[in-house]
Short mmCIF file of C-alpha atoms and ligand atoms in Angstrom, two decimals:
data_model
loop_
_atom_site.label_atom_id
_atom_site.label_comp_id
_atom_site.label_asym_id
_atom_site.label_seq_id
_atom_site.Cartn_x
_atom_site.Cartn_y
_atom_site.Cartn_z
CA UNK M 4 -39.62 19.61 180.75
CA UNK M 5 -42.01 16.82 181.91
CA UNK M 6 -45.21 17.75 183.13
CA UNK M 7 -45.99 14.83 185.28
CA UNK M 8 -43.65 16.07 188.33
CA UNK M 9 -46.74 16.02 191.21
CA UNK M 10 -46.29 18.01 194.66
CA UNK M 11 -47.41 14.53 196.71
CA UNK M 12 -45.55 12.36 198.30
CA UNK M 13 -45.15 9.06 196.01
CA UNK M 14 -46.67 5.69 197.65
CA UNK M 15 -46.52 2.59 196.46
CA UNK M 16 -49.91 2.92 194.84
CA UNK M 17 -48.81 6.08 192.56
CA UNK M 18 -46.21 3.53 190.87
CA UNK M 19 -48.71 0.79 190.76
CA UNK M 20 -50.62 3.80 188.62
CA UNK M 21 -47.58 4.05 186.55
CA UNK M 22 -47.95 0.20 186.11
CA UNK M 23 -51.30 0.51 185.00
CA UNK M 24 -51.37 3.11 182.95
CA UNK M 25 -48.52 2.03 180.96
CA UNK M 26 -46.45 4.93 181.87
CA UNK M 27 -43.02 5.14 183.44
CA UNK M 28 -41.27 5.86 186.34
CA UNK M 29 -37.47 6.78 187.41
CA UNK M 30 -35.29 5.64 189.77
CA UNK M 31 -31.76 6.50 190.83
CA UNK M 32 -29.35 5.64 193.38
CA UNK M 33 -29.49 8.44 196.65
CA UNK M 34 -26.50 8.58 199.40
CA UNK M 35 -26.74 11.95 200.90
CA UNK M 36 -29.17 14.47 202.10
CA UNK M 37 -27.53 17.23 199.50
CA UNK M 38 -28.17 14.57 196.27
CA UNK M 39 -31.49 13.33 197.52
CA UNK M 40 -33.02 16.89 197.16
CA UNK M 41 -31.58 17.12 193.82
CA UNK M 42 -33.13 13.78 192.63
CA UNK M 43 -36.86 14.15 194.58
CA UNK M 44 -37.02 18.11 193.11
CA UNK M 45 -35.86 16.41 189.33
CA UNK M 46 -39.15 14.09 189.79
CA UNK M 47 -37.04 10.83 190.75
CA UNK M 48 -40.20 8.97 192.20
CA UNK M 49 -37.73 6.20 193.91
CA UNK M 50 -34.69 7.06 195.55
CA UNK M 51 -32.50 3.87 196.32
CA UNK M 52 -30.17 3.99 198.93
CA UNK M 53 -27.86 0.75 197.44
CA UNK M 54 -25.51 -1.03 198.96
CA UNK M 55 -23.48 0.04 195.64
CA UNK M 56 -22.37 2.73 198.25
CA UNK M 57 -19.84 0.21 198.88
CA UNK M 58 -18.20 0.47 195.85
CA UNK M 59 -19.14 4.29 194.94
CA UNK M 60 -18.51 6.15 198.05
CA UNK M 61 -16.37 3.26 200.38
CA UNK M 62 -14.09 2.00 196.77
CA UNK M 63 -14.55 -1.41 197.89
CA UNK M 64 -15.14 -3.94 194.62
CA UNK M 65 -18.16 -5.35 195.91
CA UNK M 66 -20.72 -4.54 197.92
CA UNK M 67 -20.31 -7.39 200.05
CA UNK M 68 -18.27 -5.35 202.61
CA UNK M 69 -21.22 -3.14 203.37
CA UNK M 70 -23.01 -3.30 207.18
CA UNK M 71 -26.64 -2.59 208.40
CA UNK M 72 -24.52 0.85 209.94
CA UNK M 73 -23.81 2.23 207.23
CA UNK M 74 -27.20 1.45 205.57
CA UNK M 75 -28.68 3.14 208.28
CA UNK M 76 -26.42 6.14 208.24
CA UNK M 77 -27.03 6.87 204.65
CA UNK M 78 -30.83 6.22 204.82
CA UNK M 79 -30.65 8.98 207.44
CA UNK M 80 -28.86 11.04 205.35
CA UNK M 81 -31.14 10.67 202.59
CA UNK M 82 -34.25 10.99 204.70
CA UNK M 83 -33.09 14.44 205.34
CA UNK M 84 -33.19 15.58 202.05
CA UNK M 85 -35.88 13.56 200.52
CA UNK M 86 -38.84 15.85 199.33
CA UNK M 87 -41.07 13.33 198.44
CA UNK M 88 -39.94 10.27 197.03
CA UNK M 89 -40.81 6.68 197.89
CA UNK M 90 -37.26 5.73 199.64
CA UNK M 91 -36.08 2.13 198.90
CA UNK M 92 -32.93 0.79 201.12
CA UNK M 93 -30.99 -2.30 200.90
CA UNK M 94 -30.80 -5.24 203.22
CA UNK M 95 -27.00 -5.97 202.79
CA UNK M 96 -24.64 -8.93 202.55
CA UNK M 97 -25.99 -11.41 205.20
CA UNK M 98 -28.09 -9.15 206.47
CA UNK M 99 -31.25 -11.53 206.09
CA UNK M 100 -30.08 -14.66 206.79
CA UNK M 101 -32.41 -15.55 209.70
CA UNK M 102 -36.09 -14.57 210.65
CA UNK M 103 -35.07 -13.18 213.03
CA UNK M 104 -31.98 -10.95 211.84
CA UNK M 105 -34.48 -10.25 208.98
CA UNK M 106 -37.09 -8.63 210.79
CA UNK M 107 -34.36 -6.63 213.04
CA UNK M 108 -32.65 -5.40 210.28
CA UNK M 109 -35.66 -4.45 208.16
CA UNK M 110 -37.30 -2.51 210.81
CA UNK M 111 -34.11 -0.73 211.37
CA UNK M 112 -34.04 0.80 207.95
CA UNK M 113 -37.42 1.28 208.26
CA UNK M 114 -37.06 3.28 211.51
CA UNK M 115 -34.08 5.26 209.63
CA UNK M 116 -36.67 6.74 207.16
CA UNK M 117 -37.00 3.90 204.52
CA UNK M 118 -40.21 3.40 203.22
CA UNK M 119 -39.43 -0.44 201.67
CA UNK M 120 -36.69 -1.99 201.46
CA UNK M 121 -34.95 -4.34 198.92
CA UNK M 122 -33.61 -7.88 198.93
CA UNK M 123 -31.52 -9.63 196.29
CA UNK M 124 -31.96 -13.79 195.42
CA UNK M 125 -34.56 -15.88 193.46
CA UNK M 126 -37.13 -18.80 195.17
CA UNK M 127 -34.91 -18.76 198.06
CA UNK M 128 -36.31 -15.25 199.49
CA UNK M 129 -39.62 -16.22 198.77
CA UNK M 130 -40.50 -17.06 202.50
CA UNK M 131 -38.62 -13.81 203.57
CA UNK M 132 -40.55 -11.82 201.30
CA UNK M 133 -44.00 -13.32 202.59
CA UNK M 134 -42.31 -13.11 206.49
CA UNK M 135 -41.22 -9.09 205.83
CA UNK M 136 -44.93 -8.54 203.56
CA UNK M 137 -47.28 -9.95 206.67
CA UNK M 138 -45.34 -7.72 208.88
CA UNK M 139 -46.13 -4.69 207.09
CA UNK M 140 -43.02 -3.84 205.07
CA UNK M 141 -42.89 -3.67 201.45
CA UNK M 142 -40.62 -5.29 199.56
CA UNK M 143 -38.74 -4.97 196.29
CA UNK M 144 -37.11 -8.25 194.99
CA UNK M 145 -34.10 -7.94 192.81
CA UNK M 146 -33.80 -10.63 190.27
CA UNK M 147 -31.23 -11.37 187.77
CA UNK M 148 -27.73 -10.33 188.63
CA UNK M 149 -27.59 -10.04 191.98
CA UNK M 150 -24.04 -8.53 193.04
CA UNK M 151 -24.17 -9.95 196.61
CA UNK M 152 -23.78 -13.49 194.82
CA UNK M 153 -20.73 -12.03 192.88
CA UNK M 154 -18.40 -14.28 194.08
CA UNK M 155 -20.78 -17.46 193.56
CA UNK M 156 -22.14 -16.17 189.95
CA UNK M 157 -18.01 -15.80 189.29
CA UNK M 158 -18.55 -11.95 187.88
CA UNK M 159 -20.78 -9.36 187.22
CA UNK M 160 -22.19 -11.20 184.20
CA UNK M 161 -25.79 -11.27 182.31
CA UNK M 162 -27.86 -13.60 183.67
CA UNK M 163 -30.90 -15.40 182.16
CA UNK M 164 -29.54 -15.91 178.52
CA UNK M 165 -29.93 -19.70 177.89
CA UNK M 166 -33.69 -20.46 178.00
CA UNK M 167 -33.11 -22.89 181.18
CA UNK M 168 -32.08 -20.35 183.08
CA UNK M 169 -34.31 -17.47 181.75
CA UNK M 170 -37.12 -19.59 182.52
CA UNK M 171 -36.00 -19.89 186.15
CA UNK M 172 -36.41 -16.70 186.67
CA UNK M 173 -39.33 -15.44 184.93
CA UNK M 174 -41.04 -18.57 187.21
CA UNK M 175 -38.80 -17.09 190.36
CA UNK M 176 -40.17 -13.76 189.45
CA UNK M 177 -43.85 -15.21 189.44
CA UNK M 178 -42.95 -16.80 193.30
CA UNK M 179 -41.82 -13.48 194.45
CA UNK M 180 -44.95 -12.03 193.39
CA UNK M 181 -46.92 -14.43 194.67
CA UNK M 182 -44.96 -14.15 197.69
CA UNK M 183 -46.23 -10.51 198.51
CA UNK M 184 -43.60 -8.22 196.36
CA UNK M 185 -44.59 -5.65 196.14
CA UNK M 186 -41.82 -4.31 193.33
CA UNK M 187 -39.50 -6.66 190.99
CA UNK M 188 -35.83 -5.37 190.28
CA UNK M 189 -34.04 -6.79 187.20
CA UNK M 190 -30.60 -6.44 186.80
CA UNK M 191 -28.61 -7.14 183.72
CA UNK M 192 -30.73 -9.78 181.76
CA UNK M 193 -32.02 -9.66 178.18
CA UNK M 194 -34.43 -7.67 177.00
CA UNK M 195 -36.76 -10.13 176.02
CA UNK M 196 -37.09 -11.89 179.40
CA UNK M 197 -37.28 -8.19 180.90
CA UNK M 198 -40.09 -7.47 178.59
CA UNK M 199 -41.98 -11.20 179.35
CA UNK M 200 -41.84 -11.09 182.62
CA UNK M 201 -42.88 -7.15 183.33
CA UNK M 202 -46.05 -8.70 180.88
CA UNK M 203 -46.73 -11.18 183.27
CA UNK M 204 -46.98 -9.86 186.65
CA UNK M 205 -49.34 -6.97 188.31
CA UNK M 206 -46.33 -5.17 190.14
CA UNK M 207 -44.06 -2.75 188.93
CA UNK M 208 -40.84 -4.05 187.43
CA UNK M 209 -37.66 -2.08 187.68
CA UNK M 210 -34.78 -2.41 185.25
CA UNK M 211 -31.58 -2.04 185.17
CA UNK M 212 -29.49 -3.58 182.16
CA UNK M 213 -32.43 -4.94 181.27
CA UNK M 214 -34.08 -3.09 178.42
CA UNK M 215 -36.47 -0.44 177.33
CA UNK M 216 -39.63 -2.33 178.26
CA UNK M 217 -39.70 -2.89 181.76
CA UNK M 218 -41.98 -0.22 183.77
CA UNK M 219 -39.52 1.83 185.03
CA UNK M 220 -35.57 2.12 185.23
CA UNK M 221 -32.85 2.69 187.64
CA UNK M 222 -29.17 3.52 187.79
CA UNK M 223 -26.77 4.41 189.63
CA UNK M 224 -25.89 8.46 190.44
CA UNK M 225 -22.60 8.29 190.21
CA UNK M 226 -23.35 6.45 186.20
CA UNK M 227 -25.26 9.31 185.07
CA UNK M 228 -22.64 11.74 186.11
CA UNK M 229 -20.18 10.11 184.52
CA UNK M 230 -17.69 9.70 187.47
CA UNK M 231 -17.54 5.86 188.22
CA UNK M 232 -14.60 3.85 187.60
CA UNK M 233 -16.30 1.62 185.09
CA UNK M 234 -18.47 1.92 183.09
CA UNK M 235 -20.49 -0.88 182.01
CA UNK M 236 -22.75 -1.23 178.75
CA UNK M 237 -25.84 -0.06 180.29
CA UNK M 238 -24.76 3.27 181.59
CA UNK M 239 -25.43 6.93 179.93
CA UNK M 240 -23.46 9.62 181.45
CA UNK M 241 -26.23 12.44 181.54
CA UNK M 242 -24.33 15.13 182.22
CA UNK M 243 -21.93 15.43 179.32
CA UNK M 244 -24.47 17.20 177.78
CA UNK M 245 -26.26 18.86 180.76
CA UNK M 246 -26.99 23.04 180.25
CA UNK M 247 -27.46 23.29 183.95
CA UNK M 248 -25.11 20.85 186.12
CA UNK M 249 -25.98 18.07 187.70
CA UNK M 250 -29.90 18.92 188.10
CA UNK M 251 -29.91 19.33 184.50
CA UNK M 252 -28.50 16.32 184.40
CA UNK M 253 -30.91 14.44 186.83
CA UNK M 254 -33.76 15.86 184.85
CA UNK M 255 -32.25 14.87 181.09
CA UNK M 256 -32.08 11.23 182.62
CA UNK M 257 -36.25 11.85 183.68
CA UNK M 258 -37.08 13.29 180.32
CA UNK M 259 -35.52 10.12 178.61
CA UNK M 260 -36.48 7.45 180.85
CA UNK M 261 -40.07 8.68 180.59
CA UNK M 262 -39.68 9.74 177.09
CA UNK M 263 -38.79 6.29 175.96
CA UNK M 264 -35.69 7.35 174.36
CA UNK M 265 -33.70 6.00 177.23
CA UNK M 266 -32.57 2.65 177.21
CA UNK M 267 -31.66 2.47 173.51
CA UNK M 268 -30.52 -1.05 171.67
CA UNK M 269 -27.10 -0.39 172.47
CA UNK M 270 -27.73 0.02 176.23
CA UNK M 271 -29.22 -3.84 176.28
CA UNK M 272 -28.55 -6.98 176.07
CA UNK M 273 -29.94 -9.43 173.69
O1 KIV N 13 -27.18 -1.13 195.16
C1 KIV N 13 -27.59 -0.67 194.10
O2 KIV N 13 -27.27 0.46 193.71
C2 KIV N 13 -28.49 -1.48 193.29
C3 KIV N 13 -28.78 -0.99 191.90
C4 KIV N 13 -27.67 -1.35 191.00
C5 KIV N 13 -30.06 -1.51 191.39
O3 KIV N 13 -28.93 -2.49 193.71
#
């Protein structure tokens, strides 16, 4: 069992601790008040409530269907149960398109119990990020494959593998930061550019898809219990093996993700 399970409530400053220290943090996907106490008792330190509900609880094949209501529904749900992570919810689909829609919709996960919330896109939501930072909410800015562009990107595909492109976004990442992220999300992109860009900014990144190196990994719940549709190169189902259920599961996925022995070579891309 890991020891590093703490009875206080996680901030953003106890993962900018994991950032400087060199350790790492987990994250998984939370929809429900029943899961969410599961996950924040395992030692999850960030519950994301993801627009991937879309697709894992609604069995839509994007998210793109997803509203601000049901955002806010499940970030209720999830506040419920929480014991003491830090709570991250997704703007959805269209959701920020406008200052002023963005601030609206931000606060309104914020009022239903989120404690930052997370926006997908590259230089373009670089003056939303410094619009949502100077009005007090954090922001995590997920980078790489971004599934609300599914249908521009033409598939869930790696991104950043020809150096043109995987220099866009380590210098997108490097905006975003400057911009007043306070948390980088990479999903699907090669290891190396995963690993380079966690190197060169302060803030914690987050991968997913994106290597062993980054300063702390998500997934999605339904992945690490083995029960989505598909199942895509990055994903370990956790509780195959599990001895006690799904917490066992839960904490199998902590004990390797802080362990290091979670994401191996065969989980990345290179
Ligand atoms: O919505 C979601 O679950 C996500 C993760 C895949 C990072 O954005």
């Amino acid at each position: 069992m890991y020891t590093h399970k703490t009875n206080s409530n996680v901030t953003l400053s106890t993962l900018q601790d994991f950032k400087e220290r060199g350790e790492k943090f987990t994250c998984l996907t939370a929809y429900d008040a029943c899961f969410a106490s599961i996950l924040s008792e395992a030692g999850i330190e960030v519950m994301l409530i993801g627009d991937s509900l879309g697709m894992v609880l609604q069995g839509h094949d994007s998210t793109l269907p997803v509203t601000m209501d049901d955002m806010i529904y499940h970030t209720q749900c999830v506040k419920r149960g929480n014991k003491r992570s830090l709570l991250m919810a997704d703007l959805p689909f269209m959701s920020y398109a406008s200052e002023t829609q963005t601030l609206e919709n931000a606060a309104a996960l914020m009022r239903a119990g989120a404690h930052m919330v997370k926006l997908e896109g590259g230089a373009w939501i670089a003056n939303t990020t410094k619009l949502l930072a100077e009005r007090g909410i954090p922001v995590c800015a997920h980078m790489g494959l971004t599934p609300q562009s599914v249908n521009r990107i033409g598939g869930f595909h790696v991104q950043g593998r020809d150096t043109t492109q995987a220099q866009q976004i380590l210098q997108e990442a490097q905006l975003l930061e400057d911009s007043g992220a306070n948390i980088l999300l990479l999903e699907c992109v090669p290891t190396s550019l995963a690993k380079t860009i966690t190197e060169s900014v302060n803030v914690p990144v987050i991968g997913i898809g994106a290597g062993p190196d980054t300063t702390a990994q998500i997934m999605v719940l339904h992945d690490v219990l083995g029960i989505s549709p598909i199942t895509p190169r990055f994903v370990k189902n956790f509780l195959i093996e599990s001895k006690n259920g799904i917490p066992g599961a839960i904490e199998a996925y902590v004990e390797a993700v802080k362990g290091k022995s979670f994401p191996t070579k065969d989980h990345c891309f290179n």
